[in-house]
Short mmCIF file of C-alpha atoms and ligand atoms in Angstrom, two decimals:
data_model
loop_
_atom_site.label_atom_id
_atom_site.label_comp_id
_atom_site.label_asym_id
_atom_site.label_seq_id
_atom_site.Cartn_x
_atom_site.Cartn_y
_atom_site.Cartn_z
CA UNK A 226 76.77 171.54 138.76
CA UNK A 227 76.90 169.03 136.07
CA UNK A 228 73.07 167.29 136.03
CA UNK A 229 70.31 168.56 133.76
CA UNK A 230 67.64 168.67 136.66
CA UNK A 231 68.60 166.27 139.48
CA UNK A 232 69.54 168.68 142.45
CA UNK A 233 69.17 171.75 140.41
CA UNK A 234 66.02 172.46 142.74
CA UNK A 235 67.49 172.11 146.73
CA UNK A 236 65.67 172.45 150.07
CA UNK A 237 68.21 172.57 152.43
CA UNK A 238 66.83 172.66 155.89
CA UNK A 239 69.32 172.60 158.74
CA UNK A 240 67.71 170.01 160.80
CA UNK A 241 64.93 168.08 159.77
CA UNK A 242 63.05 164.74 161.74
CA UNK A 243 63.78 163.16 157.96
CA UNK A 244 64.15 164.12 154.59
CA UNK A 245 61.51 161.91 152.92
CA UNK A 246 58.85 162.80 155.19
CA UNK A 247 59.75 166.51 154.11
CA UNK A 248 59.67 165.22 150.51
CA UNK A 249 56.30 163.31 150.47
CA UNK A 250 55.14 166.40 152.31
CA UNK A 251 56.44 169.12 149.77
CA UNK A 252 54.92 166.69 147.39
CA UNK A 253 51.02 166.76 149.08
CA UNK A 254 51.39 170.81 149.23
CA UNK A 255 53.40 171.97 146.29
CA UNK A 256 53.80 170.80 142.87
CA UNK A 257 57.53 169.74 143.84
CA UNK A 258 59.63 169.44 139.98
CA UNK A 259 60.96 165.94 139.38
CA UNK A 260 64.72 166.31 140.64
CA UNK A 261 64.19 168.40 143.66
CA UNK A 262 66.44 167.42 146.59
CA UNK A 263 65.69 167.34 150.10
CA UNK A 264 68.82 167.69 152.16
CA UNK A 265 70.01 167.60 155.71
CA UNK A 266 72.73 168.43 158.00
CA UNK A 267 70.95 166.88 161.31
CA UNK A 268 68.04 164.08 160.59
CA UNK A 269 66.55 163.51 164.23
CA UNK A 270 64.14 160.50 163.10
CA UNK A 271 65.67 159.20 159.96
CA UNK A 272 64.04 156.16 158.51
CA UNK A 273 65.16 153.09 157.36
CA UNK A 274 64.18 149.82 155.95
CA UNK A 275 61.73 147.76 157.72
CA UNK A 276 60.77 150.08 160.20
CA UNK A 277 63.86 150.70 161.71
CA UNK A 278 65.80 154.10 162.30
CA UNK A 279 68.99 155.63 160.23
CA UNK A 280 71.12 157.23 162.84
CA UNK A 281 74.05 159.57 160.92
CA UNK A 282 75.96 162.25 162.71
CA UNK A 283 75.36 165.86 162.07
CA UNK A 284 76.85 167.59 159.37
CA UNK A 285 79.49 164.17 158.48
CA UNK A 286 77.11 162.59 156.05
CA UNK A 287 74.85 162.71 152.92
CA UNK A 288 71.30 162.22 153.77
CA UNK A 289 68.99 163.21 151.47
CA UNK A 290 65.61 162.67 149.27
CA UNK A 291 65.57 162.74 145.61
CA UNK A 292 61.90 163.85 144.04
CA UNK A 293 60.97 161.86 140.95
CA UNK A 294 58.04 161.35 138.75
CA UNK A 295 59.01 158.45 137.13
CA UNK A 296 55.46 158.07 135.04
CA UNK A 297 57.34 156.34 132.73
CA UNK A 298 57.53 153.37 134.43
CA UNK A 299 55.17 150.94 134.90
CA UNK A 300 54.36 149.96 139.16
CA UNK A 301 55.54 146.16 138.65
CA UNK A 302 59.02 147.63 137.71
CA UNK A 303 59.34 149.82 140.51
CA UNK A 304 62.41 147.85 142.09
CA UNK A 305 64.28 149.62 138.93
CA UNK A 306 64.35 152.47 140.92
CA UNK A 307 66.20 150.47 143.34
CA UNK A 308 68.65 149.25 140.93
CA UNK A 309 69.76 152.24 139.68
CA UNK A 310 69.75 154.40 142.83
CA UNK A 311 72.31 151.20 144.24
CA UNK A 312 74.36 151.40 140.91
CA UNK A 313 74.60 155.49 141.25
CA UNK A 314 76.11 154.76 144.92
CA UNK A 315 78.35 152.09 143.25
CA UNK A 316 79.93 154.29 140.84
CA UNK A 317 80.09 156.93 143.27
CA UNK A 318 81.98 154.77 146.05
CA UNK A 319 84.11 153.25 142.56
CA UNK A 320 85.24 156.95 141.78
CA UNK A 321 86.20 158.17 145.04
CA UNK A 322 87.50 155.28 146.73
CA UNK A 323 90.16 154.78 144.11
CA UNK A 324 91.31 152.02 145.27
CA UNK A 325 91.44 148.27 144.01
CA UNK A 326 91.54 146.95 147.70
CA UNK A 327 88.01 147.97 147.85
CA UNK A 328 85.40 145.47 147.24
CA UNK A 329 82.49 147.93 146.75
CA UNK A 330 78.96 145.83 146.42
CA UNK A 331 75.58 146.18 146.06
CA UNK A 332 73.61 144.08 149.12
CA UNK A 333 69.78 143.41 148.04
CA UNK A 334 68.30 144.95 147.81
CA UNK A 335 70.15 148.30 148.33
CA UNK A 336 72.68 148.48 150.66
CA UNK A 337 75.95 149.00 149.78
CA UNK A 338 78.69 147.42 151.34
CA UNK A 339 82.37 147.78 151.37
CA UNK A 340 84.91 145.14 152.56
CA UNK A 341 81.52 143.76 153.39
CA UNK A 342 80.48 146.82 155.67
CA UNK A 343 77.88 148.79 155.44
CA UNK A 344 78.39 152.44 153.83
CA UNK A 345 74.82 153.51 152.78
CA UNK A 346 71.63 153.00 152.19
CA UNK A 347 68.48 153.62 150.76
CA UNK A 348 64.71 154.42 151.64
CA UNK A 349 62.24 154.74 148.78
CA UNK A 350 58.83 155.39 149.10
CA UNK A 351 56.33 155.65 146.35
CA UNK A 352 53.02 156.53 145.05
CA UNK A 353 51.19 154.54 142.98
CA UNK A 354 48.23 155.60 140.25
CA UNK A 355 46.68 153.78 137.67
CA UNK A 356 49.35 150.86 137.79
CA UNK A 357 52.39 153.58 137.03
CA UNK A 358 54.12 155.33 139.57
CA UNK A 359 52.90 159.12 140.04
CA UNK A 360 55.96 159.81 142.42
CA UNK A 361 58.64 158.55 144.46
CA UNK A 362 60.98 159.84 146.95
CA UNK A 363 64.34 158.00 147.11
CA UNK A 364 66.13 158.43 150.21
CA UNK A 365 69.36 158.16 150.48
CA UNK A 366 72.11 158.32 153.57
CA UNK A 367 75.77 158.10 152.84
CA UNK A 368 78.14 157.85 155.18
CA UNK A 369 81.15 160.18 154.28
CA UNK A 370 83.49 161.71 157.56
CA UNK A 371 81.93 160.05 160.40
CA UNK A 372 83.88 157.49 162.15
CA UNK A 373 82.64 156.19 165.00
CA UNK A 374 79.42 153.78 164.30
CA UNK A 375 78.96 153.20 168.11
CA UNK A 376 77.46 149.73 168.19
CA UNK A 377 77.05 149.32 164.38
CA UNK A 378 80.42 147.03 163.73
CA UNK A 379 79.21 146.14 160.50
CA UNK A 380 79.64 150.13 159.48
CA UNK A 381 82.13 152.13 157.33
CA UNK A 382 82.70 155.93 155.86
CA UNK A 383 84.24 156.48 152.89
CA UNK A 384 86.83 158.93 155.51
CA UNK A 385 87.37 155.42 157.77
CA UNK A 386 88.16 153.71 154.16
CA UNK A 387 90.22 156.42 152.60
CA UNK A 388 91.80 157.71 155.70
CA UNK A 389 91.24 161.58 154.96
CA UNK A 390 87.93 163.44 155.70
CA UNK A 391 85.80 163.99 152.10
CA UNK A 392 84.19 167.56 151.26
CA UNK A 393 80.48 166.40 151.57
CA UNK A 394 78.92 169.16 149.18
CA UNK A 395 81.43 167.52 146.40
CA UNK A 396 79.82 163.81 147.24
CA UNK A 397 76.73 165.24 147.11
CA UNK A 398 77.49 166.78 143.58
CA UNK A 399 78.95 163.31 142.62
CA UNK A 400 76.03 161.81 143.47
CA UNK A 401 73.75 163.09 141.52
CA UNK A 402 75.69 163.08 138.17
CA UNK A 403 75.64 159.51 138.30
CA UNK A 404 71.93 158.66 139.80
CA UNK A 405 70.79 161.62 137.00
CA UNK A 406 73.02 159.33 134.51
CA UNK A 407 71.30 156.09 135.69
CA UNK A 408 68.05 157.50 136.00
CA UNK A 409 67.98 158.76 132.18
CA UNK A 410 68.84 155.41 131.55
CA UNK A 411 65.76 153.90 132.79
CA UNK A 412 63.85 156.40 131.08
CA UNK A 413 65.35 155.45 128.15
CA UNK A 414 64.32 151.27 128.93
CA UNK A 415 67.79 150.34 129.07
CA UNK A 416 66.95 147.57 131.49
CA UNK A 417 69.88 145.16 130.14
CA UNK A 418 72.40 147.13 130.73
CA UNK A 419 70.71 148.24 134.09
CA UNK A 420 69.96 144.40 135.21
CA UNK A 421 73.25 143.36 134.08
CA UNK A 422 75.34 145.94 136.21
CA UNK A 423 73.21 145.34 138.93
CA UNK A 424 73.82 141.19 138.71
CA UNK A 425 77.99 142.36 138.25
CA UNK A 426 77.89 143.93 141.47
CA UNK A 427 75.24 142.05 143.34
CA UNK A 428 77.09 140.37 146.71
CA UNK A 429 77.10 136.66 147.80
CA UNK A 430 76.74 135.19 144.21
CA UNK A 431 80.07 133.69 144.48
CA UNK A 432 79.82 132.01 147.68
CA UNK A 433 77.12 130.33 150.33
CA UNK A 434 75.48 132.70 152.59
CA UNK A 435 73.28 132.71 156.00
CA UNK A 436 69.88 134.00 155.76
CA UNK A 437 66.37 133.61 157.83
CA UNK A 438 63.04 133.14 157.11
CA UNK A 439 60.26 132.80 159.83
CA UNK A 440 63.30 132.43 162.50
CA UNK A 441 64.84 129.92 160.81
CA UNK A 442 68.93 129.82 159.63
CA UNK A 443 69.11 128.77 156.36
CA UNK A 444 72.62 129.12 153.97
CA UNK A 445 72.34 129.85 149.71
CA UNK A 446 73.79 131.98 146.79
CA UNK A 447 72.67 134.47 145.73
CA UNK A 448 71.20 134.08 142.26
CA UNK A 449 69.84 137.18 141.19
CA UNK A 450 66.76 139.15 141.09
CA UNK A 451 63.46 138.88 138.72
CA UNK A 452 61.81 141.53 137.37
CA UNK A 453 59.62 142.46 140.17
CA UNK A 454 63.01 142.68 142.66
CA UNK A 455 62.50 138.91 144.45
CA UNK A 456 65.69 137.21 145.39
CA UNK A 457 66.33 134.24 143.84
CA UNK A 458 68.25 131.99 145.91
CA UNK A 459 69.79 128.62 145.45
CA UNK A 460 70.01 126.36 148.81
CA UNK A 461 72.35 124.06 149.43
CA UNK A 462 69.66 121.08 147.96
CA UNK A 463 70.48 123.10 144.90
CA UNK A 464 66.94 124.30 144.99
CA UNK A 465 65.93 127.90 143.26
CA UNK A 466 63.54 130.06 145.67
CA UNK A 467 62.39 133.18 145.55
CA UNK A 468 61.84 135.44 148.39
CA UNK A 469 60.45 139.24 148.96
CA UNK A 470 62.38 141.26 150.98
CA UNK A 471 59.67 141.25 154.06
CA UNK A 472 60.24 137.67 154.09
CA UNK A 473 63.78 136.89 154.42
CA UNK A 474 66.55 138.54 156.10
CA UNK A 475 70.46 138.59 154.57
CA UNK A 476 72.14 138.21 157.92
CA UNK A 477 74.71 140.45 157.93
CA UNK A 478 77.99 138.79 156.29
CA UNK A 479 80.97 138.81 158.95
CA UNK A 480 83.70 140.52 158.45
CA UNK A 481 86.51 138.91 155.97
C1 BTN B 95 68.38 151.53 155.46
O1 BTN B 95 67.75 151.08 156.41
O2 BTN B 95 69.44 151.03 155.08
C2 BTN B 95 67.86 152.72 154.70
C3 BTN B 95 68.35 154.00 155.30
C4 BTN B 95 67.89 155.23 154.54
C5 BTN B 95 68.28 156.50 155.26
C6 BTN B 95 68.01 157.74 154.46
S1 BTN B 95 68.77 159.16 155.17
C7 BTN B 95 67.87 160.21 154.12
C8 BTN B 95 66.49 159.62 153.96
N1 BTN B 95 65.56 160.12 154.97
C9 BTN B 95 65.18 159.16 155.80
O3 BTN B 95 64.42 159.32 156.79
N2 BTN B 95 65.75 157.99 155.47
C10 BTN B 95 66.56 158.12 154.28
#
């Protein structure tokens, strides 16, 4: 495979509850390398954002934990890690779904949407010494062959979008290439370039959309992010806020 280190180092486990508790684990009891993957065919009690589950059916889809020590990076820039591991996706889902009817974008703060449904997302959890960030465990599910979502309407697979099933290992391999490319980049402080791509394919700049705070509907576009990873938002009073993503909610865009 084609990275210097991401992946190179693999735990695959058959069935796991979920791959970043294995990760923070193998990180408390062995000296886990940076770049060492976690990786599942069956997650029973996968995690998601805010406290909620990731469901993914066996053996259809990527879901996995990448092991970094990204001491490089100060804890106030954490939400780089973010960026880039939502930019890796993007050029992933650009590469295979070759396709310009695809509208492949990046939700804040990490989801990534196509046709403005949901394809995969991200859990990262960190560690935090001395103001820099001793490690971090970005998890990751994908959704590749599965096709029926159940419930979830708002949910895609890149075998739904290109209409033939996807060999997963080869994703997987994808994958890292470009988070390993990304990643080196933020090593290397190339945070234009990084906060730039990001902005490019950020979604709901071009248009008013709904979100909530504290129950309440309220409709903006998306400005961007600062440093730290707040949204900035303009309302429709043309007024700039900012907002952390505990506090406000991107309710989920309808389909076009
Ligand atoms: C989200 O809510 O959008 C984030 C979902 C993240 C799911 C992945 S699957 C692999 C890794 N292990 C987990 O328990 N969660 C993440």
């Amino acid at each position: 495979m084609a990275t210097l280190f991401i992946g190179q180092t693999k735990v695959f486990l058959p069935e796991t509850d979920s791959t970043n508790s294995y990760a923070i684990e193998l990180l408390k009891n062995v000296n886990a390398i940076e770049g060492t993957v976690v990786h599942t065919n069956k997650q029973t009690q996968g995690k998601g954002q805010r406290g909620n589950g990731w469901i993914a059916e066996p053996e259809q889809n990527a879901t996995l934990s990448i092991i970094l020590r990204p001491d490089f990076l100060s804890s106030k820039k954490a939400f780089y890690l973010s960026k880039i591991t939502a930019l890796a996706l993007h050029d992933v889902l650009t590469e295979i779904l070759n396709d310009s009817q695809f509208d492949i974008k990046i939700k804040w703060p990490n989801d990534i949407l196509v046709n403005r449904k949901k394809i995969a997302g991200v859990l990262i959890e960190n560690s935090i010494l001395n103001d820099s960030l001793q490690w971090c465990v970005v998890g990751i599910g994908l959704n590749i062959n599965q096709e029926d979502f159940g419930a979830l309407k708002q949910a895609t697979s890149i075998r739904l979008l290109n209409k033939k099933t996807c060999n997963v290992e080869s994703v997987i391999d994808t994958l890292f290439m470009h988070f390993e490319k990304w990643y080196l980049r933020l090593k290397r402080s190339e945070f234009a370039v990084i906060d730039e791509t990001y902005l490019t394919h950020l979604f709901g700049t071009k248009a008013l959309n709904t979100f909530e705070k504290d129950g309440k509907q309220f409709r903006a576009t998306v400005k961007g992010v600062n440093e730290t990873g707040l949204l900035l938002l303009e309302t429709e009073s043309k007024e700039i806020r900012t907002f952390d993503v505990k506090d406000v909610t991107f309710i989920y865009p309808a389909s076009a």
